[in-house]
XYZ file of C-alpha atoms in Angstrom:
612
model
C -4.940 -12.194 29.874
C -4.844 -8.381 29.692
C -6.691 -6.713 26.831
C -7.356 -3.052 26.182
C -11.065 -3.724 25.685
C -13.373 -6.711 25.862
C -14.166 -8.830 22.850
C -17.750 -7.837 22.092
C -20.423 -10.542 21.947
C -24.037 -10.445 20.777
C -26.592 -12.004 18.449
C -27.914 -9.082 16.349
C -24.961 -7.618 14.457
C -21.299 -6.639 14.801
C -19.109 -4.096 13.036
C -15.413 -3.330 13.331
C -13.646 -0.591 11.397
C -10.728 1.799 11.570
C -12.971 4.746 12.555
C -15.724 4.849 15.147
C -18.063 6.932 12.963
C -17.911 4.351 10.184
C -18.568 1.550 12.666
C -21.528 3.350 14.183
C -22.962 4.279 10.777
C -22.830 0.627 9.721
C -24.522 -0.347 12.976
C -27.264 2.210 12.307
C -27.940 0.501 8.991
C -28.212 -2.862 10.732
C -30.585 -1.358 13.302
C -32.683 -0.011 10.414
C -33.169 -3.519 9.041
C -30.283 -3.616 6.603
C -27.925 -6.545 6.230
C -24.132 -6.739 6.472
C -23.713 -5.755 2.820
C -25.810 -2.610 3.198
C -23.897 -1.749 6.361
C -20.499 -2.271 4.726
C -21.366 0.084 1.864
C -22.547 2.789 4.263
C -19.370 2.427 6.326
C -17.192 2.500 3.214
C -18.577 5.851 2.103
C -18.268 7.284 5.617
C -14.592 6.264 5.644
C -14.090 8.373 2.493
C -15.233 11.385 4.522
C -13.737 10.818 7.965
C -10.423 9.271 6.870
C -9.679 11.245 3.656
C -5.940 10.880 4.233
C -6.407 7.101 4.112
C -8.895 6.527 1.277
C -11.291 8.181 -1.145
C -14.070 7.461 -3.667
C -11.602 7.266 -6.589
C -9.408 4.735 -4.820
C -9.653 0.943 -4.639
C -11.343 -1.699 -2.511
C -11.016 -5.488 -2.616
C -13.913 -7.115 -0.759
C -14.353 -10.697 0.438
C -17.949 -11.615 1.159
C -19.576 -14.720 2.547
C -23.327 -14.445 1.914
C -25.413 -16.623 4.193
C -27.006 -18.234 1.126
C -24.005 -18.532 -1.162
C -20.294 -19.257 -1.583
C -17.419 -17.064 -0.502
C -16.536 -14.611 -3.257
C -13.985 -11.894 -3.931
C -15.329 -8.627 -5.305
C -12.488 -6.856 -7.091
C -12.604 -3.076 -6.842
C -9.054 -2.638 -8.116
C -9.103 -0.786 -11.414
C -6.594 -1.525 -14.197
C -4.004 0.673 -15.858
C -5.572 2.998 -18.454
C -5.199 2.152 -22.146
C -2.481 4.758 -22.518
C -0.466 3.667 -19.476
C 2.334 1.746 -21.184
C 5.921 1.297 -20.086
C 7.000 3.031 -23.304
C 4.953 6.124 -22.523
C 6.345 6.519 -19.018
C 9.954 5.846 -19.952
C 9.640 8.324 -22.840
C 9.070 10.936 -20.125
C 12.443 10.048 -18.607
C 10.925 8.089 -15.712
C 12.380 4.946 -14.138
C 9.504 4.567 -11.666
C 5.842 5.529 -11.766
C 5.591 8.684 -9.633
C 4.194 8.260 -6.143
C 1.703 11.095 -6.586
C -0.028 12.944 -9.393
C -2.173 12.032 -12.432
C 0.407 9.682 -13.996
C -0.013 7.352 -11.007
C -3.811 7.112 -11.361
C -5.320 3.752 -12.253
C -8.948 3.491 -13.315
C -10.866 4.110 -10.062
C -12.382 0.888 -8.771
C -13.867 1.491 -5.325
C -17.144 3.169 -6.277
C -18.268 0.483 -8.713
C -17.356 -2.306 -6.292
C -19.441 -0.732 -3.516
C -22.352 -0.298 -5.934
C -22.133 -3.907 -7.124
C -22.121 -5.140 -3.524
C -25.175 -3.019 -2.724
C -27.083 -4.039 -5.862
C -26.434 -7.766 -5.720
C -26.396 -8.455 -1.984
C -27.894 -5.465 -0.203
C -31.495 -4.479 0.467
C -31.275 -0.695 0.882
C -31.636 2.082 -1.670
C -28.691 4.223 -2.682
C -29.912 7.264 -0.763
C -30.356 5.202 2.402
C -26.738 4.060 2.557
C -25.180 7.318 1.368
C -27.017 9.584 3.813
C -24.461 9.058 6.573
C -21.537 10.083 4.357
C -23.524 13.014 2.971
C -24.309 14.201 6.483
C -20.698 14.083 7.684
C -19.442 15.761 4.507
C -22.041 18.542 4.661
C -22.185 19.213 8.406
C -18.679 18.136 9.338
C -17.048 15.633 11.655
C -14.426 15.956 14.410
C -11.122 15.404 12.624
C -8.665 12.811 13.881
C -5.115 14.012 14.507
C -3.550 12.570 11.379
C -5.719 14.552 8.948
C -4.268 17.912 9.918
C -0.799 16.422 10.329
C -0.971 14.990 6.807
C -2.165 18.273 5.334
C 0.739 20.086 6.996
C 3.212 17.747 5.275
C 1.909 18.895 1.882
C 1.043 22.493 2.780
C 3.560 23.995 0.334
C 2.322 21.743 -2.458
C -1.312 22.675 -1.774
C -0.567 26.384 -1.587
C 1.582 26.554 -4.725
C 0.419 23.731 -7.010
C -2.669 21.827 -5.835
C -4.759 24.848 -4.940
C -8.068 22.989 -5.334
C -6.976 20.772 -2.429
C -6.154 23.829 -0.317
C -9.721 25.085 -0.701
C -11.023 22.090 1.270
C -8.120 21.151 3.529
C -6.571 24.584 4.201
C -9.639 26.813 4.607
C -8.467 30.272 5.552
C -4.893 29.002 5.289
C -5.221 26.698 8.305
C -5.330 22.912 8.504
C -7.932 21.354 10.750
C -6.905 20.947 14.388
C -7.430 17.608 16.157
C -11.101 17.458 17.062
C -11.896 20.453 14.879
C -14.890 20.183 12.576
C -13.915 19.310 9.004
C -16.430 19.709 6.174
C -16.315 18.705 2.524
C -19.372 20.379 1.010
C -18.317 19.732 -2.621
C -18.328 15.984 -1.870
C -21.744 16.230 -0.220
C -23.039 18.061 -3.294
C -21.575 15.363 -5.562
C -23.409 12.587 -3.750
C -26.667 14.567 -3.615
C -26.536 15.177 -7.359
C -25.669 11.516 -7.996
C -28.650 10.358 -5.931
C -31.029 12.818 -7.606
C -29.947 11.851 -11.122
C -30.073 8.130 -10.326
C -33.553 8.390 -8.830
C -34.752 10.401 -11.829
C -33.357 7.776 -14.205
C -35.252 4.755 -12.858
C -37.874 3.825 -10.228
C -36.456 0.568 -8.812
C -33.652 0.042 -6.276
C -31.391 -2.007 -8.508
C -32.045 0.164 -11.552
C -31.134 3.285 -9.580
C -27.858 1.694 -8.463
C -27.024 0.821 -12.073
C -27.866 4.397 -13.055
C -25.422 5.630 -10.416
C -22.752 3.375 -11.893
C -23.353 4.899 -15.349
C -23.186 8.424 -13.932
C -19.842 7.611 -12.319
C -18.470 6.232 -15.574
C -20.001 8.497 -18.202
C -22.013 11.236 -16.498
C -20.911 14.358 -14.665
C -18.522 12.438 -12.395
C -16.759 10.557 -15.178
C -16.468 13.706 -17.263
C -14.913 15.654 -14.390
C -12.447 12.869 -13.553
C -11.275 12.462 -17.147
C -10.961 16.216 -17.653
C -8.903 16.669 -14.514
C -6.652 13.661 -15.254
C -5.629 15.350 -18.515
C -4.336 18.450 -16.711
C -0.631 18.382 -15.790
C 0.038 18.415 -12.053
C 3.215 18.318 -9.980
C 4.238 14.850 -8.791
C 7.121 13.172 -6.968
C 9.293 13.227 -10.097
C 9.655 16.984 -9.541
C 7.882 17.793 -12.805
C 4.204 18.308 -13.671
C 2.666 15.544 -15.773
C -0.752 14.842 -17.226
C -2.302 11.445 -16.564
C -3.323 8.729 -18.985
C -6.865 8.168 -17.644
C -9.593 8.952 -20.211
C -13.360 8.847 -20.425
C -13.135 5.623 -22.414
C -11.155 3.982 -19.590
C -13.837 4.986 -17.095
C -16.706 3.923 -19.348
C -15.392 0.406 -19.927
C -14.505 -0.542 -16.334
C -16.718 -2.664 -14.115
C -15.938 -4.353 -10.820
C -15.938 -8.151 -11.021
C -16.536 -11.202 -8.864
C -14.071 -14.072 -8.701
C -13.372 -17.156 -6.655
C -11.014 -16.708 -3.693
C -7.672 -18.422 -3.324
C -7.735 -20.690 -0.263
C -5.396 -22.720 1.901
C -6.183 -25.234 4.641
C -4.241 -25.089 7.890
C -4.857 -26.976 11.112
C -8.630 -27.231 10.658
C -9.012 -23.719 9.257
C -9.473 -22.542 5.676
C -8.332 -19.006 4.872
C -9.734 -17.223 1.804
C -7.869 -14.387 0.070
C -7.919 -12.428 -3.186
C -5.813 -13.764 -6.041
C -2.288 -13.097 -7.245
C -3.175 -9.612 -8.524
C -3.083 -8.781 -4.810
C -0.526 -9.760 -2.184
C -3.224 -11.888 -0.487
C -1.650 -15.284 -1.244
C 1.429 -14.146 0.740
C -0.688 -14.848 3.826
C -1.438 -18.363 2.580
C 2.201 -19.050 1.692
C 3.268 -18.105 5.215
C 0.826 -20.688 6.588
C 2.043 -23.289 4.094
C 5.646 -22.688 5.221
C 4.910 -23.466 8.864
C 6.171 -26.794 10.233
C 3.753 -29.256 11.825
C 5.004 -28.364 15.294
C 5.455 -24.698 16.117
C 7.722 -23.216 18.787
C 5.905 -21.807 21.832
C 3.716 -18.846 20.903
C 5.558 -15.537 21.311
C 8.958 -17.113 21.948
C 12.068 -15.824 20.135
C 12.093 -19.055 18.117
C 8.460 -18.422 17.097
C 9.226 -14.845 16.039
C 12.306 -15.909 14.071
C 10.349 -18.637 12.257
C 7.602 -16.238 11.178
C 10.031 -13.492 10.186
C 12.051 -15.818 7.984
C 8.983 -17.477 6.484
C 7.607 -14.037 5.713
C 10.784 -13.170 3.825
C 10.421 -16.216 1.593
C 6.749 -15.507 0.898
C 7.407 -11.854 0.084
C 10.286 -12.823 -2.208
C 7.832 -14.998 -4.126
C 5.405 -12.087 -4.246
C 8.090 -10.000 -5.905
C 8.924 -12.667 -8.495
C 5.529 -14.183 -9.245
C 2.571 -11.980 -8.288
C 0.859 -9.536 -10.620
C -1.829 -9.248 -13.278
C 0.429 -9.031 -16.330
C 1.282 -12.761 -16.332
C -0.078 -16.033 -15.000
C 0.567 -16.535 -11.275
C 1.356 -20.223 -10.505
C -0.582 -20.278 -7.240
C -1.199 -24.025 -7.183
C 2.548 -24.621 -7.254
C 3.335 -21.790 -4.833
C 0.927 -23.282 -2.277
C 1.919 -26.901 -2.900
C 3.212 -29.107 -0.076
C 6.399 -30.174 -1.844
C 7.323 -26.660 -2.869
C 6.855 -25.307 0.639
C 8.710 -28.194 2.263
C 11.721 -27.313 0.125
C 11.336 -23.619 0.885
C 10.999 -24.332 4.606
C 14.413 -25.999 4.589
C 15.948 -22.612 3.710
C 15.027 -21.228 7.133
C 18.103 -21.461 9.311
C 19.121 -20.294 12.753
C 20.396 -16.967 11.433
C 18.546 -14.092 9.771
C 18.717 -14.067 5.977
C 19.580 -10.829 4.186
C 18.831 -12.221 0.725
C 15.799 -11.894 -1.529
C 15.225 -15.571 -2.352
C 12.281 -16.278 -4.658
C 11.606 -19.903 -5.471
C 11.109 -21.825 -8.717
C 7.589 -23.313 -8.563
C 7.217 -26.119 -11.071
C 10.773 -25.492 -12.243
C 9.930 -22.041 -13.544
C 12.654 -19.424 -13.365
C 11.785 -16.455 -11.126
C 11.615 -13.012 -12.703
C 12.699 -9.984 -10.703
C 12.824 -6.328 -11.682
C 16.282 -4.860 -12.251
C 16.012 -2.854 -9.051
C 14.946 -5.868 -7.011
C 17.624 -8.022 -8.631
C 20.284 -5.477 -7.712
C 19.226 -5.684 -4.089
C 18.966 -9.471 -4.174
C 22.491 -9.900 -5.531
C 24.114 -7.189 -3.415
C 24.870 -4.904 -6.386
C 23.375 -1.787 -4.877
C 19.734 -0.919 -4.682
C 17.864 -0.394 -1.491
C 19.919 -1.159 1.580
C 21.184 2.348 2.302
C 21.182 2.847 6.079
C 18.244 4.822 7.384
C 16.248 4.914 4.163
C 12.731 3.596 4.646
C 11.444 4.523 1.211
C 7.796 4.687 2.227
C 7.649 8.428 1.496
C 4.820 8.312 -1.030
C 3.151 5.133 0.023
C 1.863 3.459 3.122
C 3.683 3.556 6.469
C 5.615 0.738 8.016
C 4.378 1.696 11.472
C 0.849 2.804 12.240
C 0.362 6.171 13.844
C 2.901 8.532 15.309
C 5.677 10.284 13.469
C 7.221 8.884 10.272
C 10.096 6.488 10.939
C 13.641 7.835 10.819
C 14.932 8.361 7.326
C 11.647 9.062 5.563
C 12.437 11.599 2.814
C 11.613 15.201 3.614
C 8.291 16.296 2.197
C 8.593 19.081 -0.370
C 6.574 20.791 -3.065
C 6.565 17.574 -5.103
C 4.259 16.068 -2.488
C 6.261 13.105 -1.205
C 4.237 12.001 1.803
C 2.837 8.882 3.359
C -0.623 7.487 2.920
C -2.327 4.533 4.507
C -5.495 2.511 4.311
C -8.770 1.690 6.077
C -10.504 -1.542 6.914
C -13.986 -2.695 7.902
C -15.675 -5.978 8.795
C -19.384 -6.672 9.311
C -21.411 -9.716 10.386
C -25.187 -9.762 10.772
C -27.788 -11.951 12.485
C -28.461 -13.850 9.257
C -24.848 -14.965 8.996
C -23.599 -12.670 6.210
C -19.936 -11.684 6.589
C -18.068 -8.924 4.739
C -14.412 -7.916 4.882
C -13.180 -4.889 2.914
C -9.957 -2.867 2.730
C -10.579 0.541 1.090
C -7.568 2.654 0.147
C -6.159 5.062 -2.415
C -7.520 8.388 -3.533
C -5.877 9.992 -0.496
C -6.111 13.752 -0.070
C -2.304 13.805 -0.537
C -2.289 11.590 -3.645
C -3.597 13.971 -6.311
C -5.208 17.404 -6.553
C -8.854 17.490 -5.493
C -11.179 17.638 -8.491
C -12.944 20.863 -7.508
C -16.295 19.923 -9.037
C -16.346 16.663 -7.053
C -14.518 17.186 -3.759
C -12.113 14.253 -4.030
C -8.864 13.346 -5.880
C -7.772 10.509 -8.114
C -5.637 7.670 -6.724
C -2.041 6.573 -7.247
C -2.125 2.768 -7.395
C -0.062 2.578 -10.621
C 3.039 3.363 -8.546
C 3.019 -0.340 -7.635
C 3.751 -1.473 -11.196
C 7.290 -1.702 -12.602
C 8.424 0.228 -15.673
C 10.050 -2.889 -17.134
C 8.533 -5.240 -19.693
C 8.054 -8.944 -19.113
C 7.411 -8.983 -15.357
C 4.246 -10.259 -13.650
C 3.781 -6.751 -12.283
C 4.850 -4.727 -15.328
C 2.773 -1.644 -16.058
C 0.365 -2.989 -18.671
C -2.695 -1.273 -20.174
C -5.884 -3.006 -19.068
C -4.128 -4.964 -16.307
C -4.340 -4.324 -12.578
C -1.297 -3.075 -10.701
C -0.515 -5.539 -7.924
C -2.169 -4.208 -4.803
C -1.209 -4.541 -1.154
C -4.886 -4.401 -0.132
C -5.831 -7.753 1.290
C -8.970 -8.483 3.346
C -9.318 -11.950 4.875
C -12.022 -14.473 5.635
C -11.572 -17.691 7.616
C -13.731 -20.822 7.640
C -13.985 -23.854 9.935
C -15.393 -27.051 8.452
C -16.262 -25.141 5.300
C -18.395 -22.631 7.235
C -17.370 -18.928 7.293
C -16.620 -17.902 10.875
C -14.311 -14.848 10.863
C -13.642 -11.727 8.762
C -10.578 -9.611 9.471
C -7.965 -7.273 8.042
C -5.739 -4.261 8.603
C -4.299 -1.195 6.905
C -0.531 -1.050 6.483
C 0.567 -1.569 2.885
C 3.206 -4.291 2.583
C 2.792 -5.144 6.262
C -0.850 -6.207 5.990
C -0.226 -9.891 5.365
C 2.410 -10.018 8.069
C 0.263 -8.460 10.787
C -2.749 -10.525 9.731
C -0.853 -13.804 9.939
C 0.315 -12.903 13.437
C -3.276 -12.063 14.436
C -4.699 -15.232 12.888
C -2.187 -17.479 14.623
C -2.886 -15.734 17.924
C -6.580 -16.555 17.470
C -5.880 -20.125 16.410
C -3.224 -20.941 19.022
C -4.218 -19.061 22.168
C -7.678 -20.401 22.967
C -11.071 -18.822 23.495
C -12.770 -16.223 25.670
C -16.404 -16.406 26.821
C -16.856 -19.474 24.670
C -15.818 -17.654 21.490
C -12.706 -16.539 19.638
C -10.418 -14.205 21.586
C -10.393 -11.509 18.925
C -9.369 -8.618 21.153
C -6.566 -10.564 22.803
C -5.169 -11.468 19.383
C -5.377 -7.857 18.190
C -3.719 -6.558 21.355
C -0.871 -9.078 21.265
C 2.566 -7.524 20.544
C 3.172 -7.302 16.813
C 6.107 -6.826 14.424
C 7.085 -6.677 10.744
C 10.105 -7.109 8.478
C 11.190 -5.126 5.387
C 13.492 -7.536 3.518
C 11.774 -7.045 0.167
C 11.165 -4.136 -2.249
C 8.410 -1.835 -1.049
C 5.333 -1.635 -3.226
C 5.424 2.155 -2.950
C 7.559 4.844 -4.518
C 10.593 4.926 -4.265
C 10.439 1.109 -3.811
C 13.005 0.771 -1.013
C 14.227 -2.458 0.620
C 15.864 -2.969 4.014
C 17.555 -6.399 4.183
C 17.440 -7.932 7.641
C 15.309 -5.132 9.099
C 12.719 -6.078 11.720
C 10.591 -3.569 13.631
C 9.030 -4.802 16.862
C 6.789 -3.305 19.490
C 8.699 -2.790 22.725
C 6.208 -5.095 24.466
C 7.862 -8.025 22.689
C 10.306 -7.937 25.593
C 14.020 -7.382 26.075
C 14.827 -11.094 26.034
C 13.192 -11.692 22.679
C 14.779 -8.561 21.227
C 18.233 -9.637 22.362
C 17.769 -13.114 20.911
C 16.611 -11.755 17.555
C 19.680 -9.542 17.404
C 21.897 -12.484 18.337
C 20.427 -14.317 15.351
C 21.453 -11.433 13.079
C 18.208 -9.486 12.728
C 18.531 -5.697 12.448
C 15.963 -4.898 15.120
C 14.299 -1.513 15.501
C 12.280 -1.198 18.693
C 9.108 0.792 18.095
C 6.566 2.170 20.511
C 4.646 -0.270 22.677
C 1.488 0.160 20.568
C 2.670 0.883 17.034
C 2.336 -2.208 14.826
C -0.918 -3.016 13.023
C -4.475 -1.655 12.975
C -6.496 -4.855 12.868
C -10.266 -5.232 12.800
C -12.195 -8.484 13.163
C -15.693 -9.941 13.478
C -16.740 -13.548 13.947
C -19.771 -15.827 14.103
C -20.138 -19.139 15.925
C -22.139 -21.267 13.471
C -23.491 -23.523 16.232
C -24.790 -20.900 18.656
C -25.163 -17.958 16.296
C -23.237 -15.788 18.752
C -21.421 -12.916 17.066
C -18.121 -11.324 18.154
C -16.096 -8.252 17.267
C -12.914 -6.433 18.262
C -10.886 -3.470 17.030
C -7.390 -2.138 17.267
C -6.493 0.359 20.035
C -3.420 1.629 18.159
C -4.011 5.008 16.560
C -6.922 5.744 18.905
C -9.671 5.666 16.282
C -10.609 2.066 15.471
C -13.726 0.745 17.197
C -16.022 -2.250 17.228
C -19.739 -1.943 17.983
C -22.561 -4.433 18.160
C -25.258 -6.077 20.198
């Protein structure tokens, strides 16, 4: 079986991430005696520096961890809506949607506190030891990947006329960084150096210093700068400048939290995901919808089955997932419910948004989603992708046809990062950092990074599971994964890609589970390299919340025969580049032999796995 790279195997440690410098920094921590948790934190902060168009310190990160000496847990680094972020406030401004950029879209930042909690509770290294890699790259620079400069060019006018603090870092001398050019962020390096110095001065011990850093983020010079900047009006995708709702009190009262994962058993595997405040259970629903006997892997019948099952799962996400109401996950994952849902999958492609009624409950859709579901307008305008201010449908390359033109309001695409780590002691970590993109908000000049925009995922309607609600988390697309066999954690994996994450991950997981092994272990690289696809028959989570009924985008490597058959079945097929769908990372551990494995995505030319 052809693969772009080998699946790596070793016994010491393995890392896979969406950028080679993050992977290598995590490996350096392992080589220095750190564990997987230390390594993940170091890699996370490096990703803030080397992929600033994909994530930042004031963004979000859900983490799934499987400590060698404890149960699988979810660490939630998704901050809630600020106390002043009510539907009434936003609609009083004449808004129908939360803007895709600007201070109004900023949730309480969650990533920093989650990384600190992971380091304090499960790591062994001091704060300065894990941050030194990010500090070094920010101070001395790193060779920029192509998409950084390309992203800056899409918002050049905005930076030059409105977000001038961003231009100081990303348009030095009026020029964006060329591919491979050295990009520095000295204000960010100075922020981390000051944080470390103040934390070390506050307390002598490792854990006490980490807690001091958390207080500085919330209430010290960082928290003060974030709250001050959020109160300043800035241009956003509405076409008007608005001030945000984030305050010092919001920052001071937030803390990342641990919770139990949601799990589902399938064919000898158990998959663990974050709860219904994320889209993670969509993955589990797609597994629950599968029949006992599957069509041959990769066949047109197989593709059709997964596409249609994905539509049903995403329809349930739209009706039932969120943090503003109880999510009936037990019913949504129940055998009887999914048997009835499975019967809706026919030979032809469905163009409907069809949420179910778990436990007899009536589904609740937003007005915009309901309009699309009932054919009374909405999102099915030809050529409109609607991912202009959110995450892309296709990784890498140019934006898909129909993406709105970028203008001084700052409508542009963002994306996400991912990292997985496994160490010789058997600790596994999977994390999906995102938000706080360089194109999401103006850079806070005293800090070197912007606020995020995750509130754009919440609806400005009352009474929905995902209504904008003070103190509640906007439903996130970020969704790391962890798989177990016989109750033992064996694989951590994930991908960037917004709404597509739990489609691409299901395809990867089934490729691992159905296609056999390599060198006595899981064929991670073969599963990552396998042709991938996604569908868009549901409202996007990102401004302006578009929907494309019947749309399926496939890599050309799927093959002409499969493409023709999908079209015969009524799918609106767009054929993408041969290597365009998904940016998966994965690590694994064989519990019997202790052999570790890792693989990374070749698409986008920057993801790498390392290990020994």
